[in-house]
PDB file of C-alpha atoms in Angstrom:
ATOM      1  CA  UNK A   1     151.306  92.374  61.029  1.00  0.00           C
ATOM      2  CA  UNK A   2     148.692  90.071  62.552  1.00  0.00           C
ATOM      3  CA  UNK A   3     150.766  89.867  65.739  1.00  0.00           C
ATOM      4  CA  UNK A   4     150.984  93.672  65.923  1.00  0.00           C
ATOM      5  CA  UNK A   5     147.218  94.050  65.531  1.00  0.00           C
ATOM      6  CA  UNK A   6     146.609  91.439  68.214  1.00  0.00           C
ATOM      7  CA  UNK A   7     149.009  93.228  70.577  1.00  0.00           C
ATOM      8  CA  UNK A   8     147.361  96.587  69.956  1.00  0.00           C
ATOM      9  CA  UNK A   9     143.915  95.081  70.576  1.00  0.00           C
ATOM     10  CA  UNK A  10     145.127  93.537  73.844  1.00  0.00           C
ATOM     11  CA  UNK A  11     146.594  96.858  74.998  1.00  0.00           C
ATOM     12  CA  UNK A  12     143.347  98.668  74.130  1.00  0.00           C
ATOM     13  CA  UNK A  13     141.261  96.135  76.094  1.00  0.00           C
ATOM     14  CA  UNK A  14     143.554  96.398  79.115  1.00  0.00           C
ATOM     15  CA  UNK A  15     143.412 100.210  78.965  1.00  0.00           C
ATOM     16  CA  UNK A  16     139.608 100.179  78.752  1.00  0.00           C
ATOM     17  CA  UNK A  17     139.372  97.716  81.638  1.00  0.00           C
ATOM     18  CA  UNK A  18     141.613  99.910  83.819  1.00  0.00           C
ATOM     19  CA  UNK A  19     139.563 102.992  83.027  1.00  0.00           C
ATOM     20  CA  UNK A  20     136.332 101.172  83.927  1.00  0.00           C
ATOM     21  CA  UNK A  21     137.859  99.918  87.183  1.00  0.00           C
ATOM     22  CA  UNK A  22     139.004 103.449  88.060  1.00  0.00           C
ATOM     23  CA  UNK A  23     135.515 104.752  87.241  1.00  0.00           C
ATOM     24  CA  UNK A  24     133.916 102.137  89.534  1.00  0.00           C
ATOM     25  CA  UNK A  25     136.437 102.940  92.283  1.00  0.00           C
ATOM     26  CA  UNK A  26     135.778 106.672  91.933  1.00  0.00           C
ATOM     27  CA  UNK A  27     132.007 106.100  91.990  1.00  0.00           C
ATOM     28  CA  UNK A  28     132.359 103.925  95.090  1.00  0.00           C
ATOM     29  CA  UNK A  29     134.575 106.507  96.797  1.00  0.00           C
ATOM     30  CA  UNK A  30     132.139 109.300  95.935  1.00  0.00           C
ATOM     31  CA  UNK A  31     129.276 107.260  97.396  1.00  0.00           C
ATOM     32  CA  UNK A  32     131.201 106.607 100.616  1.00  0.00           C
ATOM     33  CA  UNK A  33     132.147 110.300 100.867  1.00  0.00           C
ATOM     34  CA  UNK A  34     128.526 111.377 100.289  1.00  0.00           C
ATOM     35  CA  UNK A  35     127.258 108.962 102.947  1.00  0.00           C
ATOM     36  CA  UNK A  36     129.924 110.120 105.413  1.00  0.00           C
ATOM     37  CA  UNK A  37     129.084 113.785 104.837  1.00  0.00           C
ATOM     38  CA  UNK A  38     125.305 113.309 104.970  1.00  0.00           C
ATOM     39  CA  UNK A  39     123.753 115.266 107.801  1.00  0.00           C
ATOM     40  CA  UNK A  40     121.415 113.233 109.983  1.00  0.00           C
ATOM     41  CA  UNK A  41     117.911 114.718 110.132  1.00  0.00           C
ATOM     42  CA  UNK A  42     115.888 114.253 113.314  1.00  0.00           C
ATOM     43  CA  UNK A  43     112.176 114.963 113.363  1.00  0.00           C
ATOM     44  CA  UNK A  44     111.593 117.020 116.531  1.00  0.00           C
ATOM     45  CA  UNK A  45     108.645 115.523 118.427  1.00  0.00           C
ATOM     46  CA  UNK A  46     107.771 113.991 115.046  1.00  0.00           C
ATOM     47  CA  UNK A  47     107.170 116.890 112.682  1.00  0.00           C
ATOM     48  CA  UNK A  48     105.738 119.517 114.998  1.00  0.00           C
ATOM     49  CA  UNK A  49     105.522 122.098 112.226  1.00  0.00           C
ATOM     50  CA  UNK A  50     102.766 120.094 110.525  1.00  0.00           C
ATOM     51  CA  UNK A  51     101.425 117.490 112.993  1.00  0.00           C
ATOM     52  CA  UNK A  52     100.515 117.374 116.698  1.00  0.00           C
ATOM     53  CA  UNK A  53     103.716 116.940 118.672  1.00  0.00           C
ATOM     54  CA  UNK A  54     104.723 113.626 120.207  1.00  0.00           C
ATOM     55  CA  UNK A  55     101.792 111.861 118.573  1.00  0.00           C
ATOM     56  CA  UNK A  56     101.862 108.596 116.663  1.00  0.00           C
ATOM     57  CA  UNK A  57     100.378 110.188 113.498  1.00  0.00           C
ATOM     58  CA  UNK A  58     103.064 112.879 113.704  1.00  0.00           C
ATOM     59  CA  UNK A  59     105.858 110.324 113.985  1.00  0.00           C
ATOM     60  CA  UNK A  60     104.565 108.364 111.002  1.00  0.00           C
ATOM     61  CA  UNK A  61     104.235 111.547 108.944  1.00  0.00           C
ATOM     62  CA  UNK A  62     107.874 112.376 109.722  1.00  0.00           C
ATOM     63  CA  UNK A  63     108.916 108.921 108.566  1.00  0.00           C
ATOM     64  CA  UNK A  64     107.069 109.498 105.290  1.00  0.00           C
ATOM     65  CA  UNK A  65     109.186 112.606 104.774  1.00  0.00           C
ATOM     66  CA  UNK A  66     112.379 110.596 105.034  1.00  0.00           C
ATOM     67  CA  UNK A  67     113.794 111.456 108.452  1.00  0.00           C
ATOM     68  CA  UNK A  68     116.687 109.411 109.827  1.00  0.00           C
ATOM     69  CA  UNK A  69     115.758 109.707 113.496  1.00  0.00           C
ATOM     70  CA  UNK A  70     112.544 110.194 115.466  1.00  0.00           C
ATOM     71  CA  UNK A  71     113.075 112.562 118.391  1.00  0.00           C
ATOM     72  CA  UNK A  72     110.633 112.287 121.293  1.00  0.00           C
ATOM     73  CA  UNK A  73     110.250 113.029 125.007  1.00  0.00           C
ATOM     74  CA  UNK A  74     109.127 110.765 127.836  1.00  0.00           C
ATOM     75  CA  UNK A  75     107.663 111.260 131.311  1.00  0.00           C
ATOM     76  CA  UNK A  76     106.134 108.898 133.884  1.00  0.00           C
ATOM     77  CA  UNK A  77     102.510 108.534 135.002  1.00  0.00           C
ATOM     78  CA  UNK A  78     101.209 107.784 138.494  1.00  0.00           C
ATOM     79  CA  UNK A  79     100.857 104.104 137.615  1.00  0.00           C
ATOM     80  CA  UNK A  80     104.504 103.955 136.459  1.00  0.00           C
ATOM     81  CA  UNK A  81     103.752 103.991 132.741  1.00  0.00           C
ATOM     82  CA  UNK A  82     106.218 105.721 130.414  1.00  0.00           C
ATOM     83  CA  UNK A  83     104.282 108.310 128.435  1.00  0.00           C
ATOM     84  CA  UNK A  84     105.449 110.204 125.350  1.00  0.00           C
ATOM     85  CA  UNK A  85     105.110 113.875 126.325  1.00  0.00           C
ATOM     86  CA  UNK A  86     107.318 116.957 126.390  1.00  0.00           C
ATOM     87  CA  UNK A  87     105.691 118.507 129.439  1.00  0.00           C
ATOM     88  CA  UNK A  88     105.124 116.767 132.743  1.00  0.00           C
ATOM     89  CA  UNK A  89     101.697 118.441 132.760  1.00  0.00           C
ATOM     90  CA  UNK A  90      98.823 119.191 130.364  1.00  0.00           C
ATOM     91  CA  UNK A  91      99.968 122.246 128.423  1.00  0.00           C
ATOM     92  CA  UNK A  92      97.397 124.986 127.869  1.00  0.00           C
ATOM     93  CA  UNK A  93      99.097 125.711 124.524  1.00  0.00           C
ATOM     94  CA  UNK A  94      97.710 122.673 122.717  1.00  0.00           C
ATOM     95  CA  UNK A  95      95.798 120.327 125.058  1.00  0.00           C
ATOM     96  CA  UNK A  96      92.028 120.124 125.488  1.00  0.00           C
ATOM     97  CA  UNK A  97      90.293 118.508 128.462  1.00  0.00           C
ATOM     98  CA  UNK A  98      88.343 115.233 128.033  1.00  0.00           C
ATOM     99  CA  UNK A  99      85.235 117.420 127.684  1.00  0.00           C
ATOM    100  CA  UNK A 100      86.891 119.365 124.858  1.00  0.00           C
ATOM    101  CA  UNK A 101      87.491 122.501 126.911  1.00  0.00           C
ATOM    102  CA  UNK A 102      90.571 124.731 126.792  1.00  0.00           C
ATOM    103  CA  UNK A 103      92.847 124.424 129.812  1.00  0.00           C
ATOM    104  CA  UNK A 104      93.562 127.851 131.355  1.00  0.00           C
ATOM    105  CA  UNK A 105      97.256 128.665 131.639  1.00  0.00           C
ATOM    106  CA  UNK A 106      96.987 129.131 135.396  1.00  0.00           C
ATOM    107  CA  UNK A 107      95.454 125.655 135.784  1.00  0.00           C
ATOM    108  CA  UNK A 108      97.766 123.538 133.596  1.00  0.00           C
ATOM    109  CA  UNK A 109      99.988 122.581 136.550  1.00  0.00           C
ATOM    110  CA  UNK A 110      96.900 121.068 138.168  1.00  0.00           C
ATOM    111  CA  UNK A 111      97.274 118.252 135.669  1.00  0.00           C
ATOM    112  CA  UNK A 112     100.676 116.755 136.577  1.00  0.00           C
ATOM    113  CA  UNK A 113     101.047 113.494 134.674  1.00  0.00           C
ATOM    114  CA  UNK A 114     103.039 111.943 137.540  1.00  0.00           C
ATOM    115  CA  UNK A 115      99.885 112.279 139.681  1.00  0.00           C
ATOM    116  CA  UNK A 116      97.529 110.892 136.996  1.00  0.00           C
ATOM    117  CA  UNK A 117      96.949 107.319 135.832  1.00  0.00           C
ATOM    118  CA  UNK A 118      97.538 106.676 132.162  1.00  0.00           C
ATOM    119  CA  UNK A 119      93.855 105.871 131.565  1.00  0.00           C
ATOM    120  CA  UNK A 120      93.002 109.432 132.587  1.00  0.00           C
ATOM    121  CA  UNK A 121      95.931 110.950 130.631  1.00  0.00           C
ATOM    122  CA  UNK A 122      94.815 109.278 127.418  1.00  0.00           C
ATOM    123  CA  UNK A 123      91.433 111.028 127.550  1.00  0.00           C
ATOM    124  CA  UNK A 124      92.989 114.462 126.929  1.00  0.00           C
ATOM    125  CA  UNK A 125      93.064 115.662 123.301  1.00  0.00           C
ATOM    126  CA  UNK A 126      96.449 116.950 122.125  1.00  0.00           C
ATOM    127  CA  UNK A 127      95.602 117.581 118.471  1.00  0.00           C
ATOM    128  CA  UNK A 128      92.265 119.285 117.902  1.00  0.00           C
ATOM    129  CA  UNK A 129      93.235 122.691 119.297  1.00  0.00           C
ATOM    130  CA  UNK A 130      96.382 123.036 117.219  1.00  0.00           C
ATOM    131  CA  UNK A 131      99.341 125.132 118.314  1.00  0.00           C
ATOM    132  CA  UNK A 132      99.459 128.878 117.712  1.00  0.00           C
ATOM    133  CA  UNK A 133     103.245 128.705 117.361  1.00  0.00           C
ATOM    134  CA  UNK A 134     102.811 126.363 114.396  1.00  0.00           C
ATOM    135  CA  UNK A 135      99.971 127.683 112.222  1.00  0.00           C
ATOM    136  CA  UNK A 136     100.593 125.031 109.566  1.00  0.00           C
ATOM    137  CA  UNK A 137      99.965 122.193 111.997  1.00  0.00           C
ATOM    138  CA  UNK A 138      97.155 119.790 111.067  1.00  0.00           C
ATOM    139  CA  UNK A 139      94.311 119.636 113.575  1.00  0.00           C
ATOM    140  CA  UNK A 140      92.789 116.305 114.545  1.00  0.00           C
ATOM    141  CA  UNK A 141      91.935 114.456 117.719  1.00  0.00           C
ATOM    142  CA  UNK A 142      94.770 112.403 119.162  1.00  0.00           C
ATOM    143  CA  UNK A 143      96.365 111.620 122.528  1.00  0.00           C
ATOM    144  CA  UNK A 144      99.611 111.216 124.452  1.00  0.00           C
ATOM    145  CA  UNK A 145     100.715 107.637 123.657  1.00  0.00           C
ATOM    146  CA  UNK A 146     102.690 105.170 125.716  1.00  0.00           C
ATOM    147  CA  UNK A 147     106.322 104.679 124.725  1.00  0.00           C
ATOM    148  CA  UNK A 148     105.726 100.962 124.135  1.00  0.00           C
ATOM    149  CA  UNK A 149     102.752 101.635 121.863  1.00  0.00           C
ATOM    150  CA  UNK A 150     104.719 104.278 119.979  1.00  0.00           C
ATOM    151  CA  UNK A 151     107.617 101.933 119.259  1.00  0.00           C
ATOM    152  CA  UNK A 152     105.265  99.175 118.091  1.00  0.00           C
ATOM    153  CA  UNK A 153     103.446 101.586 115.774  1.00  0.00           C
ATOM    154  CA  UNK A 154     106.662 102.934 114.257  1.00  0.00           C
ATOM    155  CA  UNK A 155     108.326  99.545 113.812  1.00  0.00           C
ATOM    156  CA  UNK A 156     105.192  98.022 112.255  1.00  0.00           C
ATOM    157  CA  UNK A 157     104.772 101.010 109.918  1.00  0.00           C
ATOM    158  CA  UNK A 158     108.370 100.885 108.718  1.00  0.00           C
ATOM    159  CA  UNK A 159     108.081  97.143 108.108  1.00  0.00           C
ATOM    160  CA  UNK A 160     104.733  97.412 106.288  1.00  0.00           C
ATOM    161  CA  UNK A 161     106.125 100.103 103.976  1.00  0.00           C
ATOM    162  CA  UNK A 162     109.404  98.227 103.436  1.00  0.00           C
ATOM    163  CA  UNK A 163     111.330 101.326 104.537  1.00  0.00           C
ATOM    164  CA  UNK A 164     114.842 101.661 105.910  1.00  0.00           C
ATOM    165  CA  UNK A 165     114.918 101.306 109.701  1.00  0.00           C
ATOM    166  CA  UNK A 166     114.576 104.542 111.672  1.00  0.00           C
ATOM    167  CA  UNK A 167     116.468 105.331 114.842  1.00  0.00           C
ATOM    168  CA  UNK A 168     115.213 106.918 118.048  1.00  0.00           C
ATOM    169  CA  UNK A 169     116.453 109.885 120.057  1.00  0.00           C
ATOM    170  CA  UNK A 170     114.576 109.697 123.348  1.00  0.00           C
ATOM    171  CA  UNK A 171     114.754 112.551 125.814  1.00  0.00           C
ATOM    172  CA  UNK A 172     114.148 111.674 129.435  1.00  0.00           C
ATOM    173  CA  UNK A 173     112.509 114.855 130.729  1.00  0.00           C
ATOM    174  CA  UNK A 174     114.090 115.546 134.075  1.00  0.00           C
ATOM    175  CA  UNK A 175     114.807 118.405 136.450  1.00  0.00           C
ATOM    176  CA  UNK A 176     116.461 118.080 139.850  1.00  0.00           C
ATOM    177  CA  UNK A 177     113.882 120.444 141.379  1.00  0.00           C
ATOM    178  CA  UNK A 178     111.074 118.120 140.236  1.00  0.00           C
ATOM    179  CA  UNK A 179     112.357 114.830 141.678  1.00  0.00           C
ATOM    180  CA  UNK A 180     109.434 113.000 143.350  1.00  0.00           C
ATOM    181  CA  UNK A 181     107.109 115.888 142.478  1.00  0.00           C
ATOM    182  CA  UNK A 182     106.472 115.564 138.750  1.00  0.00           C
ATOM    183  CA  UNK A 183     108.882 112.691 138.100  1.00  0.00           C
ATOM    184  CA  UNK A 184     110.752 109.849 139.807  1.00  0.00           C
ATOM    185  CA  UNK A 185     114.402 110.013 140.737  1.00  0.00           C
ATOM    186  CA  UNK A 186     116.913 109.174 137.967  1.00  0.00           C
ATOM    187  CA  UNK A 187     117.573 105.519 138.865  1.00  0.00           C
ATOM    188  CA  UNK A 188     113.899 104.582 138.798  1.00  0.00           C
ATOM    189  CA  UNK A 189     113.194 106.691 135.714  1.00  0.00           C
ATOM    190  CA  UNK A 190     116.087 105.274 133.694  1.00  0.00           C
ATOM    191  CA  UNK A 191     115.308 101.686 134.673  1.00  0.00           C
ATOM    192  CA  UNK A 192     111.652 102.038 133.621  1.00  0.00           C
ATOM    193  CA  UNK A 193     112.530 103.535 130.229  1.00  0.00           C
ATOM    194  CA  UNK A 194     115.253 101.004 129.488  1.00  0.00           C
ATOM    195  CA  UNK A 195     113.010  98.072 130.432  1.00  0.00           C
ATOM    196  CA  UNK A 196     110.699  99.025 127.561  1.00  0.00           C
ATOM    197  CA  UNK A 197     113.514  99.599 125.064  1.00  0.00           C
ATOM    198  CA  UNK A 198     115.082  96.253 125.928  1.00  0.00           C
ATOM    199  CA  UNK A 199     111.739  94.469 125.702  1.00  0.00           C
ATOM    200  CA  UNK A 200     111.153  95.975 122.249  1.00  0.00           C
ATOM    201  CA  UNK A 201     114.720  95.002 121.223  1.00  0.00           C
ATOM    202  CA  UNK A 202     115.627  98.410 119.821  1.00  0.00           C
ATOM    203  CA  UNK A 203     118.529  99.341 122.112  1.00  0.00           C
ATOM    204  CA  UNK A 204     120.924  99.237 119.149  1.00  0.00           C
ATOM    205  CA  UNK A 205     118.791 101.866 117.383  1.00  0.00           C
ATOM    206  CA  UNK A 206     118.510 104.437 120.155  1.00  0.00           C
ATOM    207  CA  UNK A 207     120.275 107.159 121.974  1.00  0.00           C
ATOM    208  CA  UNK A 208     119.084 108.701 125.224  1.00  0.00           C
ATOM    209  CA  UNK A 209     119.341 112.460 125.720  1.00  0.00           C
ATOM    210  CA  UNK A 210     118.722 114.739 128.680  1.00  0.00           C
ATOM    211  CA  UNK A 211     119.495 118.165 130.084  1.00  0.00           C
ATOM    212  CA  UNK A 212     119.816 116.541 133.521  1.00  0.00           C
ATOM    213  CA  UNK A 213     123.377 115.266 133.942  1.00  0.00           C
ATOM    214  CA  UNK A 214     122.151 112.950 136.717  1.00  0.00           C
ATOM    215  CA  UNK A 215     120.101 111.048 134.129  1.00  0.00           C
ATOM    216  CA  UNK A 216     123.136 110.786 131.853  1.00  0.00           C
ATOM    217  CA  UNK A 217     125.369 109.679 134.730  1.00  0.00           C
ATOM    218  CA  UNK A 218     122.860 106.973 135.692  1.00  0.00           C
ATOM    219  CA  UNK A 219     122.597 105.804 132.081  1.00  0.00           C
ATOM    220  CA  UNK A 220     126.389 105.699 131.710  1.00  0.00           C
ATOM    221  CA  UNK A 221     126.748 103.764 134.943  1.00  0.00           C
ATOM    222  CA  UNK A 222     123.948 101.243 134.415  1.00  0.00           C
ATOM    223  CA  UNK A 223     123.729 100.973 130.618  1.00  0.00           C
ATOM    224  CA  UNK A 224     127.192 101.787 129.243  1.00  0.00           C
ATOM    225  CA  UNK A 225     126.341 100.291 125.845  1.00  0.00           C
ATOM    226  CA  UNK A 226     123.728 102.982 125.106  1.00  0.00           C
ATOM    227  CA  UNK A 227     124.748 106.113 123.195  1.00  0.00           C
ATOM    228  CA  UNK A 228     124.047 109.336 125.080  1.00  0.00           C
ATOM    229  CA  UNK A 229     123.407 112.927 124.036  1.00  0.00           C
ATOM    230  CA  UNK A 230     124.164 115.832 126.365  1.00  0.00           C
ATOM    231  CA  UNK A 231     121.516 118.523 125.874  1.00  0.00           C
ATOM    232  CA  UNK A 232     122.553 122.066 126.739  1.00  0.00           C
ATOM    233  CA  UNK A 233     120.795 125.394 126.428  1.00  0.00           C
ATOM    234  CA  UNK A 234     123.476 127.792 127.670  1.00  0.00           C
ATOM    235  CA  UNK A 235     127.158 128.080 128.495  1.00  0.00           C
ATOM    236  CA  UNK A 236     130.197 127.114 126.453  1.00  0.00           C
ATOM    237  CA  UNK A 237     131.499 123.628 125.746  1.00  0.00           C
ATOM    238  CA  UNK A 238     134.269 123.578 128.347  1.00  0.00           C
ATOM    239  CA  UNK A 239     131.990 124.882 131.101  1.00  0.00           C
ATOM    240  CA  UNK A 240     129.302 122.313 130.330  1.00  0.00           C
ATOM    241  CA  UNK A 241     131.738 119.410 130.148  1.00  0.00           C
ATOM    242  CA  UNK A 242     132.989 120.252 133.645  1.00  0.00           C
ATOM    243  CA  UNK A 243     129.517 119.352 134.937  1.00  0.00           C
ATOM    244  CA  UNK A 244     129.657 115.733 133.762  1.00  0.00           C
ATOM    245  CA  UNK A 245     132.140 112.981 134.685  1.00  0.00           C
ATOM    246  CA  UNK A 246     132.424 111.327 131.248  1.00  0.00           C
ATOM    247  CA  UNK A 247     132.279 112.178 127.572  1.00  0.00           C
ATOM    248  CA  UNK A 248     128.905 111.361 125.953  1.00  0.00           C
ATOM    249  CA  UNK A 249     128.830 110.389 122.285  1.00  0.00           C
ATOM    250  CA  UNK A 250     126.809 113.466 121.289  1.00  0.00           C
ATOM    251  CA  UNK A 251     126.873 117.119 122.305  1.00  0.00           C
ATOM    252  CA  UNK A 252     123.460 118.647 121.574  1.00  0.00           C
ATOM    253  CA  UNK A 253     123.324 122.416 122.154  1.00  0.00           C
ATOM    254  CA  UNK A 254     120.864 125.088 121.078  1.00  0.00           C
ATOM    255  CA  UNK A 255     121.959 125.990 117.564  1.00  0.00           C
ATOM    256  CA  UNK A 256     122.656 129.625 118.461  1.00  0.00           C
ATOM    257  CA  UNK A 257     125.498 128.491 120.721  1.00  0.00           C
ATOM    258  CA  UNK A 258     127.478 127.222 117.727  1.00  0.00           C
ATOM    259  CA  UNK A 259     129.797 128.500 115.034  1.00  0.00           C
ATOM    260  CA  UNK A 260     132.174 126.616 112.720  1.00  0.00           C
ATOM    261  CA  UNK A 261     135.138 126.824 115.086  1.00  0.00           C
ATOM    262  CA  UNK A 262     133.118 125.582 118.057  1.00  0.00           C
ATOM    263  CA  UNK A 263     131.724 122.678 116.029  1.00  0.00           C
ATOM    264  CA  UNK A 264     135.235 121.688 114.935  1.00  0.00           C
ATOM    265  CA  UNK A 265     136.522 121.860 118.528  1.00  0.00           C
ATOM    266  CA  UNK A 266     133.725 119.625 119.844  1.00  0.00           C
ATOM    267  CA  UNK A 267     134.187 117.105 117.035  1.00  0.00           C
ATOM    268  CA  UNK A 268     137.954 117.053 117.614  1.00  0.00           C
ATOM    269  CA  UNK A 269     137.223 116.080 121.221  1.00  0.00           C
ATOM    270  CA  UNK A 270     135.507 112.949 119.901  1.00  0.00           C
ATOM    271  CA  UNK A 271     131.848 113.963 120.149  1.00  0.00           C
ATOM    272  CA  UNK A 272     129.249 114.410 117.441  1.00  0.00           C
ATOM    273  CA  UNK A 273     127.424 117.746 117.269  1.00  0.00           C
ATOM    274  CA  UNK A 274     123.647 117.699 116.796  1.00  0.00           C
ATOM    275  CA  UNK A 275     121.987 121.072 117.550  1.00  0.00           C
ATOM    276  CA  UNK A 276     118.343 121.792 118.329  1.00  0.00           C
ATOM    277  CA  UNK A 277     115.794 123.093 117.270  1.00  0.00           C
ATOM    278  CA  UNK A 278     116.643 124.524 113.848  1.00  0.00           C
ATOM    279  CA  UNK A 279     113.524 125.554 111.930  1.00  0.00           C
ATOM    280  CA  UNK A 280     114.087 128.514 109.615  1.00  0.00           C
ATOM    281  CA  UNK A 281     115.564 127.631 106.228  1.00  0.00           C
ATOM    282  CA  UNK A 282     118.304 130.259 106.547  1.00  0.00           C
ATOM    283  CA  UNK A 283     119.339 128.832 109.934  1.00  0.00           C
ATOM    284  CA  UNK A 284     119.257 125.268 108.630  1.00  0.00           C
ATOM    285  CA  UNK A 285     121.518 126.245 105.724  1.00  0.00           C
ATOM    286  CA  UNK A 286     123.851 128.146 108.060  1.00  0.00           C
ATOM    287  CA  UNK A 287     124.153 125.261 110.504  1.00  0.00           C
ATOM    288  CA  UNK A 288     124.794 122.786 107.703  1.00  0.00           C
ATOM    289  CA  UNK A 289     127.756 124.884 106.569  1.00  0.00           C
ATOM    290  CA  UNK A 290     129.234 124.464 110.052  1.00  0.00           C
ATOM    291  CA  UNK A 291     129.565 120.714 109.259  1.00  0.00           C
ATOM    292  CA  UNK A 292     127.399 119.541 112.139  1.00  0.00           C
ATOM    293  CA  UNK A 293     126.617 115.824 112.309  1.00  0.00           C
ATOM    294  CA  UNK A 294     122.865 116.217 112.538  1.00  0.00           C
ATOM    295  CA  UNK A 295     119.972 118.652 112.872  1.00  0.00           C
ATOM    296  CA  UNK A 296     116.903 118.450 115.095  1.00  0.00           C
ATOM    297  CA  UNK A 297     114.008 120.303 113.475  1.00  0.00           C
ATOM    298  CA  UNK A 298     110.229 120.724 113.552  1.00  0.00           C
ATOM    299  CA  UNK A 299     110.321 120.924 109.741  1.00  0.00           C
ATOM    300  CA  UNK A 300     112.350 117.900 108.581  1.00  0.00           C
ATOM    301  CA  UNK A 301     111.463 118.481 104.920  1.00  0.00           C
ATOM    302  CA  UNK A 302     113.501 121.701 105.034  1.00  0.00           C
ATOM    303  CA  UNK A 303     116.635 119.881 106.165  1.00  0.00           C
ATOM    304  CA  UNK A 304     116.426 116.720 104.066  1.00  0.00           C
ATOM    305  CA  UNK A 305     118.721 116.922 101.046  1.00  0.00           C
TER     306      UNK A 305
END
């Protein structure tokens, strides 16, 4: 009888152990599945819905909300500095002059950053006016920062808060019609941006994006280790891919160009799909159901699960 009881106890312990192991395996598999299915959230120009765009305070606020990636734009100044700015000029929509005056729409192209030194660029206020398109945006005085300063501020902030590292999606603003007018040619532009990213040792945490295929071609040729995102605002996938000689890692179209079948087709070709700029909650929910890999949004809190 004692032997029978011992055998039954052994069997019970083995059964319990197997169940616990299966539970741990299931939990581990569920965690891996959840991480694999998690949609990457990119804060567009920081968190433009609530903070001045492409500003250091805006980037830090986006980090506080839990974004995965900081999305930003860069241009070049007259003295060859890489400046964080969406426009190559001082936009009348949200920029005030050094004297605090509004810039008339018809005069904004008089302030081309490529013809201005960075010392003069920094004197313009990009936060106090606010932005009529984003009524919930905080208003405070701030400026267009240098890319190097921006990276230092973000990296130091993440470290001081003991946060998970953030990644960077950097758009090189470029247009063939503007070469040597409001920007340098692609080779010079790419080299200047990459020099900063290499100096700051964050190349492994970045991708470069652009609408200009010449920028992407130059990046692919000179820096093949860097992930690239192909920005598109019109046309279908096949038409757009005919314009470029290689397959970038990411296809980044306006969200209205997508549906579930198109997303699946692009992903089956080996590219991730990260649409821009998805702001309304209904659109965010709709795009998520398409199984995109990421979302670029001015309101990251709406997309973070």
